[in-house]
Amino acid sequence: MPKKIALFSCGWAFDLLHDYSKGVAKRMYGLDVDLYMFVCYPPYVEAETVRMGELNIFNLPFIEDFDGVLILGNAIDHVGVFESIIKRCKDANVPVVSTGRKDEYAYFVGSDNYDGAMNLYTHLIERHGIKNPIYIAGNANNDDSNTRYETLCEVLRDHGIPSDNVEMFYSMWEPKLTVDFIHERYSDRKTELPDAFVCANDTLAIAVCLALEEIGYEVPSDTIVTGYDNDFSAEIYSPSITSVDQRYNDLGSYALKLLLDVIDGNRRNKEVYIGCELFQSESCGCSCMRDLDYMRRMQGKSVFYDRMMTTIFERSVTSIEGETLAGATYEEFEANLRHAFEGDSGFIGDTFHLILEPSFKKAMSNIETKFRTKGYSKIMNAVVSIENGKHMSFPEFESRKLVPYIDPEKKNRVFVFVPIHEVMDNYGYMVFGDNVDIVGNGNHLFEFITRINVIMSKVRQNISLRVLNKKLVELTETDVMTHVKNRQAYATKEAELNSIIRSGARLSFALGVFDINNLKKINDSRGHEAGDAYIVNCCQMLCKIFKNSPVYRIGGDEFAILLLDEDYERRDELLKAVKTRMIEIASTNPPPEGLVSVAGGIGVFKRPGDDKVAEVFARADAAMYEDKVKMKEKGYEINYKI
């Protein structure tokens, strides 16, 4: 039985997450270890309910089922979330190794963030003479961002520069907010630029460079810009961003090694640090030690490939969306979704599962269905299950298993779990198997998750609206007293049959017309409540005899029955059964409102001859009146009258 290791992380810093998870996967190669990654993309600036919907994926695993837990802590900086995961691990007595954030329960592996920041900021002051920087921070809850700010202030003070000189702007890790800040502050070109924009990561640094360029400034001639993390995009950007590499690949490898040692009972230091590397480059005015021209040429060559893959991705997702939304029922939705994933698996890979909450299906027929907002149901519905390229069927399985099926012959499995939800409503989750690189393609993964969420929301709305509309139609076409179809429903069906008749299509049907006897006598002698009971009793008798045919109440005491298929073939037999049943009920000597007494007749559609339903109805109506006359002449009604 392989050791099960859980990894928790938000996915926005996908370069860091990718490097870290690649390091973990490299370290576990050849060992009896499987990795379960729980990844989400909670927003920083949108509604709290949306964040809760994303972060709910962290509630999916039962921590006690795992041998150990890894947390990319500096990627989880939403209030209370990191602490909640730690508490669950502590309660389950499961060892934890955290990276980027410390906790007294967890072991810690991290880059020397302080040393890396110290080297960068010392370089800026001693080499470039900065004195009045602006610090573009992430958000107030992020330890890494705060450490870098505090280190910047410390280095300034150590060089005799007041730390009050540092202005700070919280970007909430949003490049757009950073661009807006630059435009609002400096677009009039009257406000003096700081001598440096010191950014909490490389993405923010690129956003600063872009915004400055848009309003006519150049980096580094007008001001210096630095980042952090040494992303590949920051290296090939022009100007290439001066940054610090935290060596996340090595961090992932060290973290797993430490965790496995702790699991095996080996004594280890509570904290392990690895050094960072400073990369001086163009954005601060230095020469880059790397061959940027070569790197940019290689990136240029990959543009066509990236564009092609993006096109394929868009076509694939659009195809999934179109096919999935074509269904009118939940059953059609499931069939269409499975078929949509039977095509090209270039993005999702050879192992993929799409798991839905049972409430998702219930919501199709009941718009009042309440969805879970925290955690997952015990039993889930595996709508799509692909293992090693083979499509399998697992209608239901226990969510605690996380994955419907795991090939016991495969080693070093990696599973990536992402949420499916609409705002707070939990729809389920997806699983990508044996594809660590999928978290590195952050834009596509996030886009895929977003599109699937939109598809599921549309499916829920479309099908539930169809069901609701059907119910509304049923309400408007149902007789309140007898609960059979009403005159409006009959008119709709008549129009439909007339259309078929005009088309010349093959059609066989008959109409039965029935009229209740003695209703006025019961109303006059016993009251309308008794009369209503009498109508219901007569209607129920007709429904039980013509059980395969729709019954319509087309007047106060008149019913029409459309005979199709088996009832059409047995129409004479069924009409005789009405007479027999009336006699049986009368012999029990019930009160008047418990009796049944109807006259009836049947008209058969003839071709050639009949051009519309009204002609068939007229023959049935005439036959009904003829039957009523005969009942009176022969005294049959004595058995049924008051």
XYZ file of C-alpha atoms in Angstrom:
642
model
C 0.000 0.000 0.000
C 1.710 3.232 -1.101
C 2.046 6.146 1.293
C -0.582 8.803 0.591
C 0.674 12.383 0.655
C -1.717 15.348 0.377
C -0.599 18.703 -1.013
C -2.675 21.853 -0.474
C -2.119 25.016 -2.520
C -3.867 27.840 -4.308
C -2.948 27.913 -7.965
C -2.474 31.568 -8.850
C 1.326 31.423 -8.472
C 1.316 28.543 -10.930
C 5.025 28.805 -11.784
C 5.915 28.313 -8.122
C 3.344 25.565 -7.614
C 4.550 23.808 -10.753
C 8.201 23.948 -9.722
C 7.358 22.805 -6.194
C 5.154 19.881 -7.273
C 7.715 18.832 -9.897
C 10.290 18.720 -7.121
C 7.956 16.561 -5.019
C 7.258 14.219 -7.957
C 10.971 13.916 -8.737
C 11.781 13.044 -5.131
C 9.048 10.393 -4.856
C 10.098 8.642 -8.093
C 10.876 5.005 -7.347
C 9.427 5.259 -3.828
C 6.128 3.725 -2.782
C 4.380 7.106 -2.614
C 1.312 8.681 -4.280
C 0.588 12.414 -4.316
C -2.887 13.983 -4.007
C -2.902 17.707 -4.870
C -5.850 19.906 -3.853
C -5.719 23.113 -5.892
C -8.070 26.081 -6.293
C -8.125 29.681 -7.525
C -9.883 31.792 -4.878
C -10.136 35.474 -5.819
C -8.760 38.253 -3.656
C -11.064 41.066 -4.693
C -14.414 39.380 -5.443
C -17.191 38.280 -3.096
C -16.422 36.132 -0.081
C -18.993 33.594 -1.307
C -16.959 32.935 -4.476
C -13.829 32.376 -2.386
C -15.688 29.889 -0.209
C -16.828 27.982 -3.289
C -13.237 27.625 -4.504
C -11.626 26.905 -1.139
C -14.147 24.161 -0.390
C -11.932 21.684 -2.308
C -9.656 21.725 0.746
C -12.529 20.120 2.700
C -12.712 17.119 0.361
C -9.994 14.839 1.824
C -10.229 13.024 5.147
C -6.853 13.995 6.614
C -6.713 10.836 8.732
C -6.583 8.780 5.513
C -3.182 10.307 4.645
C 0.293 9.497 5.902
C 1.461 13.083 5.634
C 0.565 16.540 4.363
C 2.465 19.201 2.401
C 1.213 22.794 2.387
C 2.425 25.528 0.059
C 1.594 27.997 2.775
C 2.598 31.230 1.120
C 0.103 30.468 -1.673
C -2.732 30.154 0.877
C -3.062 33.589 2.423
C -6.825 33.876 2.830
C -7.717 34.499 6.462
C -7.974 31.342 8.551
C -7.580 28.830 5.705
C -3.965 27.817 6.378
C -4.691 27.560 10.094
C -7.759 25.401 9.452
C -5.752 22.865 7.442
C -3.078 22.737 10.139
C -5.725 22.148 12.837
C -7.256 19.258 10.902
C -3.814 17.675 10.562
C -3.092 18.146 14.244
C -6.453 16.662 15.262
C -5.768 13.644 13.028
C -2.161 13.364 14.313
C -0.845 13.534 10.744
C 2.596 15.145 10.201
C 2.810 18.342 8.155
C 5.586 20.091 6.261
C 4.782 23.669 5.324
C 6.588 25.897 2.867
C 6.391 29.679 3.016
C 4.438 29.904 6.289
C 5.314 28.657 9.750
C 3.195 27.019 12.417
C 4.252 25.525 15.733
C 2.752 22.130 14.806
C 4.227 21.881 11.318
C 7.736 21.216 10.131
C 9.004 23.953 7.847
C 11.008 23.970 4.621
C 11.588 27.331 3.010
C 13.907 29.486 1.060
C 15.789 32.073 3.066
C 13.343 34.790 2.103
C 15.015 37.308 4.381
C 18.484 36.629 2.957
C 17.205 36.801 -0.641
C 15.420 40.088 -0.017
C 18.436 41.447 1.853
C 20.739 40.735 -1.098
C 18.326 42.291 -3.603
C 17.687 45.468 -1.631
C 21.344 45.901 -0.678
C 22.155 45.703 -4.384
C 19.548 48.384 -5.158
C 20.931 50.786 -2.557
C 24.658 50.215 -2.930
C 24.777 49.754 -6.688
C 21.912 52.009 -7.823
C 21.531 54.442 -4.925
C 17.778 54.158 -4.407
C 16.383 56.184 -1.495
C 12.657 56.655 -2.174
C 11.108 53.385 -3.377
C 7.469 52.341 -3.611
C 6.803 48.801 -2.436
C 4.083 47.039 -4.466
C 2.839 44.517 -1.901
C 0.605 41.490 -2.309
C -1.987 41.521 0.445
C -1.738 42.133 4.163
C -2.059 38.453 5.130
C 0.895 37.192 3.093
C 3.982 36.465 5.193
C 6.395 36.541 2.232
C 5.136 39.913 1.051
C 5.359 41.322 4.572
C 8.872 39.935 5.141
C 10.108 41.556 1.931
C 8.649 44.902 2.953
C 10.154 44.727 6.438
C 13.528 43.726 4.992
C 13.419 46.660 2.584
C 12.821 49.023 5.501
C 15.646 47.411 7.485
C 18.168 47.676 4.653
C 17.287 51.341 4.144
C 17.797 52.075 7.850
C 21.107 50.189 7.848
C 22.257 52.566 5.107
C 21.126 55.652 6.976
C 17.931 56.151 4.958
C 14.649 56.652 6.865
C 12.288 53.724 6.356
C 9.488 56.293 6.260
C 10.655 56.947 2.722
C 9.008 53.676 1.637
C 5.472 54.038 0.336
C 3.442 50.826 0.140
C 0.590 49.904 -2.217
C -1.438 46.726 -1.663
C -2.088 45.179 -5.069
C -4.034 42.180 -3.722
C -1.833 40.254 -6.189
C -3.927 41.742 -9.022
C -1.860 43.114 -11.950
C -4.830 45.225 -13.094
C -5.040 47.011 -9.749
C -1.326 47.709 -10.061
C -1.700 49.103 -13.596
C -4.644 51.256 -12.467
C -2.562 52.606 -9.577
C 0.280 53.606 -11.910
C -2.084 55.283 -14.365
C -3.969 57.216 -11.706
C -0.794 58.401 -9.993
C 1.527 59.184 -12.904
C -0.416 59.504 -16.179
C -0.460 63.309 -15.944
C 3.381 63.147 -15.756
C 3.292 65.827 -13.051
C 3.900 63.501 -10.106
C 7.552 62.555 -9.715
C 8.364 58.894 -10.130
C 9.997 57.019 -7.228
C 13.547 55.916 -7.870
C 12.395 52.281 -7.737
C 9.258 50.143 -7.792
C 10.089 47.198 -5.562
C 7.475 44.492 -6.239
C 6.443 41.482 -4.159
C 6.586 39.199 -7.208
C 7.512 39.199 -10.882
C 3.956 39.424 -12.202
C 3.449 42.722 -10.390
C 6.836 43.935 -11.670
C 5.809 43.237 -15.279
C 2.495 45.038 -14.667
C 4.439 48.104 -13.417
C 6.684 48.071 -16.502
C 3.708 47.804 -18.853
C 1.819 50.633 -17.147
C 4.863 52.936 -17.176
C 5.477 52.233 -20.846
C 1.839 53.042 -21.667
C 2.192 56.532 -20.209
C 5.553 57.188 -21.854
C 8.186 56.160 -19.283
C 11.040 53.722 -19.816
C 12.547 51.200 -17.435
C 15.283 51.426 -16.211
C 16.198 54.879 -17.593
C 13.320 56.663 -15.809
C 12.986 54.369 -12.790
C 14.077 50.954 -11.577
C 11.700 47.973 -11.261
C 12.405 44.708 -9.426
C 10.384 41.568 -8.801
C 10.669 38.325 -6.869
C 10.478 34.571 -7.723
C 12.409 34.664 -11.037
C 9.548 33.448 -13.219
C 10.402 32.455 -16.780
C 8.072 35.172 -18.099
C 10.048 37.737 -16.097
C 13.318 36.503 -17.610
C 12.232 36.848 -21.230
C 10.303 40.089 -20.720
C 11.970 43.224 -22.046
C 13.413 44.616 -19.921
C 14.254 41.348 -18.172
C 13.219 41.648 -14.518
C 15.815 41.754 -11.739
C 14.543 39.139 -9.312
C 15.261 36.476 -6.686
C 14.952 32.745 -7.365
C 13.558 30.880 -4.341
C 14.377 27.464 -5.875
C 10.896 26.004 -5.508
C 11.858 22.816 -7.311
C 14.416 22.134 -4.594
C 11.925 23.193 -1.913
C 9.432 20.561 -3.090
C 12.095 17.878 -3.090
C 13.367 18.830 0.381
C 9.823 19.061 1.746
C 8.900 15.511 0.709
C 12.188 14.104 1.984
C 11.652 15.746 5.354
C 8.024 14.548 5.526
C 8.945 10.942 4.711
C 11.676 11.007 7.360
C 9.168 12.243 9.942
C 6.643 9.573 8.903
C 9.331 6.900 9.335
C 10.095 8.187 12.828
C 13.460 9.798 12.092
C 14.396 12.836 14.157
C 14.722 15.988 12.072
C 15.194 19.689 12.643
C 11.904 21.535 12.840
C 13.012 24.065 10.215
C 15.099 23.667 7.062
C 16.192 26.570 4.850
C 17.788 26.680 1.435
C 19.464 29.730 -0.024
C 17.977 32.028 -2.651
C 19.767 33.296 -5.768
C 19.822 36.939 -6.848
C 19.462 37.497 -10.591
C 20.546 40.965 -11.637
C 19.085 41.991 -14.962
C 17.917 44.782 -17.241
C 15.067 46.274 -15.176
C 17.535 47.713 -12.664
C 20.087 48.718 -15.295
C 22.426 45.733 -14.859
C 23.610 43.277 -17.466
C 22.006 39.862 -17.266
C 24.347 36.915 -16.875
C 22.024 34.749 -18.979
C 21.767 34.706 -22.772
C 18.524 36.672 -23.027
C 18.680 36.916 -26.816
C 18.713 33.140 -27.103
C 15.910 32.733 -24.574
C 13.761 35.304 -26.372
C 14.381 33.690 -29.751
C 13.321 30.336 -28.344
C 10.236 31.922 -26.862
C 9.454 33.519 -30.206
C 9.630 30.119 -31.881
C 7.193 28.710 -29.348
C 4.579 31.409 -30.051
C 3.125 29.468 -32.983
C 2.983 26.256 -30.960
C 1.359 28.016 -28.006
C -1.176 29.659 -30.307
C -1.947 26.320 -31.928
C -2.413 24.622 -28.550
C -4.615 27.480 -27.365
C -6.783 27.078 -30.461
C -7.056 23.334 -29.884
C -7.906 23.955 -26.250
C -10.614 26.488 -27.166
C -12.125 24.148 -29.746
C -12.110 21.274 -27.284
C -13.792 23.231 -24.494
C -16.289 24.842 -26.889
C -17.169 21.391 -28.226
C -17.694 20.094 -24.688
C -19.895 23.087 -23.921
C -22.017 22.773 -27.044
C -22.569 19.045 -26.741
C -23.282 19.128 -23.013
C -25.842 21.934 -23.251
C -27.801 20.112 -25.971
C -29.606 17.832 -23.511
C -33.173 18.508 -22.403
C -33.061 16.133 -19.418
C -30.504 15.241 -16.771
C -30.062 11.795 -18.321
C -29.287 13.379 -21.708
C -26.849 15.766 -20.007
C -24.878 12.874 -18.490
C -24.804 10.947 -21.771
C -23.734 14.041 -23.722
C -21.029 14.933 -21.192
C -19.533 11.446 -21.319
C -19.574 11.508 -25.102
C -17.958 14.964 -25.155
C -14.966 13.633 -23.207
C -14.544 10.606 -25.451
C -12.757 12.712 -28.050
C -9.334 14.319 -27.896
C -7.838 14.044 -24.398
C -4.900 16.329 -25.158
C -5.616 18.694 -22.281
C -7.255 16.479 -19.678
C -4.812 13.607 -20.198
C -5.413 9.862 -20.055
C -6.771 9.855 -16.501
C -9.644 12.172 -15.674
C -12.743 12.052 -13.493
C -15.679 14.438 -13.202
C -17.599 13.902 -9.969
C -20.948 15.539 -9.167
C -22.925 16.037 -5.982
C -26.287 14.162 -5.865
C -27.970 17.526 -5.254
C -26.942 18.606 -8.772
C -29.301 16.010 -10.230
C -32.035 16.770 -7.698
C -31.921 20.461 -8.598
C -33.044 19.647 -12.134
C -36.504 18.663 -10.916
C -36.669 20.753 -7.752
C -35.498 24.359 -7.953
C -35.707 24.582 -4.155
C -32.842 22.062 -3.779
C -30.219 23.204 -1.280
C -26.575 22.666 -2.206
C -23.751 21.990 0.200
C -21.543 24.993 0.837
C -18.970 23.177 2.965
C -17.666 19.688 2.436
C -18.921 16.951 0.120
C -21.660 14.336 0.269
C -20.784 10.814 1.362
C -21.990 9.320 -1.915
C -21.117 11.078 -5.176
C -21.912 10.533 -8.845
C -18.947 9.788 -11.129
C -20.332 11.122 -14.405
C -17.031 10.813 -16.302
C -14.311 8.301 -15.349
C -11.263 7.740 -17.538
C -8.273 5.680 -16.390
C -5.336 5.097 -18.741
C -7.479 6.317 -21.635
C -10.222 3.772 -20.903
C -13.723 5.040 -20.166
C -15.345 3.290 -17.227
C -18.694 3.448 -15.466
C -18.991 4.132 -11.731
C -22.489 5.604 -11.221
C -21.917 6.127 -7.508
C -18.969 5.888 -5.146
C -17.908 7.091 -1.718
C -16.305 10.521 -1.866
C -13.886 9.465 0.850
C -12.160 7.313 -1.786
C -11.529 10.583 -3.729
C -11.033 8.705 -7.029
C -13.502 6.071 -8.344
C -10.758 3.748 -9.548
C -6.971 3.578 -9.172
C -4.951 1.135 -11.254
C -3.019 -0.944 -8.682
C -0.273 -1.661 -11.211
C 0.728 1.993 -11.637
C 3.227 3.586 -9.272
C 3.923 7.153 -8.164
C 0.439 8.360 -8.978
C -0.255 12.099 -8.991
C -3.866 13.314 -8.749
C -4.883 16.968 -9.022
C -8.280 17.866 -7.518
C -10.091 21.088 -8.462
C -13.606 22.298 -7.482
C -16.796 22.599 -9.518
C -19.164 25.168 -8.057
C -21.399 28.175 -8.673
C -20.553 30.877 -6.150
C -20.962 28.947 -2.841
C -23.048 26.081 -4.229
C -20.902 22.941 -4.371
C -21.485 20.965 -7.584
C -18.583 18.508 -7.218
C -14.974 18.288 -8.372
C -12.641 17.161 -11.156
C -9.560 14.954 -10.959
C -6.605 15.102 -13.361
C -4.341 12.066 -13.072
C -0.580 11.677 -13.618
C -0.158 15.164 -15.033
C 1.845 17.459 -12.750
C 2.406 19.834 -15.649
C -1.282 20.739 -15.744
C -0.833 23.050 -12.720
C 2.022 24.789 -14.545
C -0.282 25.728 -17.397
C -2.170 27.926 -14.974
C -4.092 30.013 -17.483
C -5.470 26.994 -19.319
C -6.293 25.069 -16.151
C -8.053 28.051 -14.606
C -9.878 28.704 -17.890
C -10.906 25.043 -18.115
C -12.221 25.044 -14.544
C -14.067 28.314 -15.162
C -15.658 27.047 -18.372
C -16.754 23.778 -16.762
C -18.285 25.756 -13.885
C -20.179 27.912 -16.392
C -21.323 24.829 -18.323
C -22.629 23.193 -15.150
C -24.442 26.378 -14.145
C -26.057 26.641 -17.584
C -27.062 22.978 -17.541
C -28.650 23.420 -14.125
C -30.523 26.530 -15.267
C -31.585 25.157 -18.658
C -32.896 21.806 -17.485
C -34.479 23.117 -14.281
C -36.210 25.855 -16.319
C -37.516 23.218 -18.728
C -38.809 21.192 -15.794
C -40.326 24.306 -14.227
C -41.949 25.317 -17.511
C -43.332 21.800 -17.880
C -44.785 21.988 -14.393
C -46.301 25.388 -15.144
C -47.841 24.021 -18.329
C -49.182 21.062 -16.381
C -50.677 23.437 -13.825
C -52.375 25.537 -16.502
C -53.601 22.404 -18.318
C -54.814 20.493 -15.240
C -58.383 20.539 -13.936
C -58.254 21.657 -10.303
C -61.082 19.401 -9.117
C -60.393 16.093 -10.879
C -56.637 16.523 -11.574
C -57.059 15.284 -15.165
C -56.262 17.466 -18.147
C -58.555 20.441 -18.782
C -60.204 22.018 -21.820
C -57.088 24.093 -22.602
C -54.965 20.942 -22.677
C -57.514 19.350 -25.005
C -57.341 22.351 -27.341
C -53.522 22.110 -27.415
C -53.670 18.383 -28.197
C -56.341 18.951 -30.827
C -54.112 21.504 -32.587
C -51.187 19.063 -32.482
C -53.284 16.252 -34.004
C -54.661 18.592 -36.682
C -51.093 19.451 -37.662
C -50.241 15.762 -38.029
C -53.393 15.173 -40.091
C -52.477 18.034 -42.445
C -48.964 16.626 -42.873
C -50.356 13.345 -44.154
C -48.369 11.325 -41.615
C -49.663 7.959 -40.519
C -52.070 8.321 -37.592
C -54.531 6.084 -35.759
C -56.677 7.308 -32.879
C -60.204 7.442 -31.520
C -62.034 9.879 -29.257
C -64.342 8.922 -26.449
C -66.906 11.471 -25.257
C -68.667 10.900 -21.915
C -71.373 12.928 -20.182
C -72.338 12.548 -16.513
C -75.997 11.758 -15.790
C -78.072 13.273 -12.982
C -75.513 15.910 -11.911
C -78.174 18.637 -11.632
C -80.318 16.406 -9.407
C -77.447 15.848 -6.976
C -76.547 19.547 -6.934
C -80.179 20.504 -6.262
C -80.903 17.828 -3.647
C -77.576 17.308 -1.895
C -75.635 20.488 -2.622
C -72.640 21.305 -4.801
C -70.118 19.582 -2.531
C -71.913 16.298 -3.127
C -72.104 17.156 -6.814
C -68.345 17.737 -6.917
C -67.736 14.380 -5.212
C -69.976 12.729 -7.821
C -67.970 14.314 -10.673
C -64.691 13.100 -9.141
C -66.084 9.585 -8.694
C -67.191 9.388 -12.327
C -63.831 10.743 -13.506
C -61.883 8.210 -11.447
C -63.868 5.352 -12.962
C -63.047 6.552 -16.488
C -59.346 6.963 -15.625
C -59.110 3.426 -14.204
C -60.755 1.838 -17.241
C -58.940 3.940 -19.859
C -55.672 3.766 -17.869
C -53.410 4.113 -20.922
C -55.170 7.169 -22.360
C -55.264 10.870 -21.416
C -58.584 12.023 -19.957
C -59.756 15.626 -20.464
C -62.509 17.436 -18.570
C -63.877 19.642 -21.342
C -67.024 20.870 -19.561
C -68.725 20.829 -16.182
C -70.034 17.298 -16.669
C -68.346 16.273 -19.933
C -65.094 14.365 -20.553
C -63.120 13.510 -23.677
C -60.641 10.624 -23.871
C -57.972 10.251 -26.553
C -57.526 6.560 -27.332
C -54.165 5.504 -28.693
C -52.228 2.254 -29.043
C -53.621 -0.519 -26.789
C -56.715 1.419 -25.692
C -57.418 2.258 -29.340
C -57.389 -1.443 -30.254
C -59.599 -2.353 -27.253
C -62.001 0.612 -27.539
C -65.226 -1.418 -27.833
C -64.197 -3.688 -24.962
C -63.367 -0.690 -22.765
C -66.639 1.068 -23.554
C -68.487 -2.077 -22.468
C -66.389 -2.131 -19.271
C -67.775 1.312 -18.373
C -71.325 -0.107 -18.362
C -70.271 -3.115 -16.321
C -68.493 -0.991 -13.746
C -71.475 1.324 -13.302
C -73.686 -1.650 -12.484
C -71.110 -3.023 -10.025
C -70.919 0.270 -8.149
C -74.717 0.722 -8.094
C -75.154 -2.763 -6.591
C -73.220 -1.675 -3.493
C -75.986 0.869 -2.776
C -73.637 3.853 -2.128
C -74.926 7.396 -1.467
C -75.684 9.446 -4.600
C -72.320 11.183 -4.615
C -70.662 7.747 -4.548
C -72.503 6.497 -7.634
C -71.333 6.689 -11.244
C -73.605 7.250 -14.209
C -72.214 8.330 -17.565
C -73.344 8.059 -21.144
C -70.591 7.631 -23.681
C -69.686 7.182 -27.310
C -66.558 6.691 -29.401
C -65.562 8.176 -32.760
C -62.726 6.694 -34.856
C -60.432 8.758 -37.071
C -60.884 7.809 -40.730
C -58.503 8.376 -43.605
C -59.468 9.289 -46.210
C -62.440 11.225 -44.977
C -61.544 13.186 -41.834
C -59.688 16.492 -42.263
C -59.654 17.506 -38.621
C -60.237 16.238 -35.093
C -63.544 18.092 -34.769
C -65.121 15.638 -37.248
C -64.114 12.680 -35.075
C -65.348 14.479 -31.969
C -68.715 15.184 -33.604
C -69.247 11.453 -34.275
C -68.255 10.547 -30.719
C -70.544 13.244 -29.313
C -73.451 12.009 -31.423
C -72.783 8.447 -30.237
C -72.781 9.667 -26.644
C -76.203 11.330 -27.013
C -77.544 8.238 -28.716
C -76.319 6.188 -25.738
C -77.970 8.594 -23.309
C -81.318 8.216 -25.127
C -81.066 4.409 -25.099
C -80.242 4.385 -21.383
C -83.460 6.271 -20.677
C -85.591 4.228 -23.098
C -84.440 0.866 -21.705
C -84.440 2.013 -18.108
C -80.746 1.366 -17.606
C -80.428 4.589 -15.723
C -82.629 3.219 -12.947
C -79.580 1.449 -11.541
C -77.677 4.687 -11.441
C -80.232 7.396 -10.767
C -80.914 9.072 -7.465
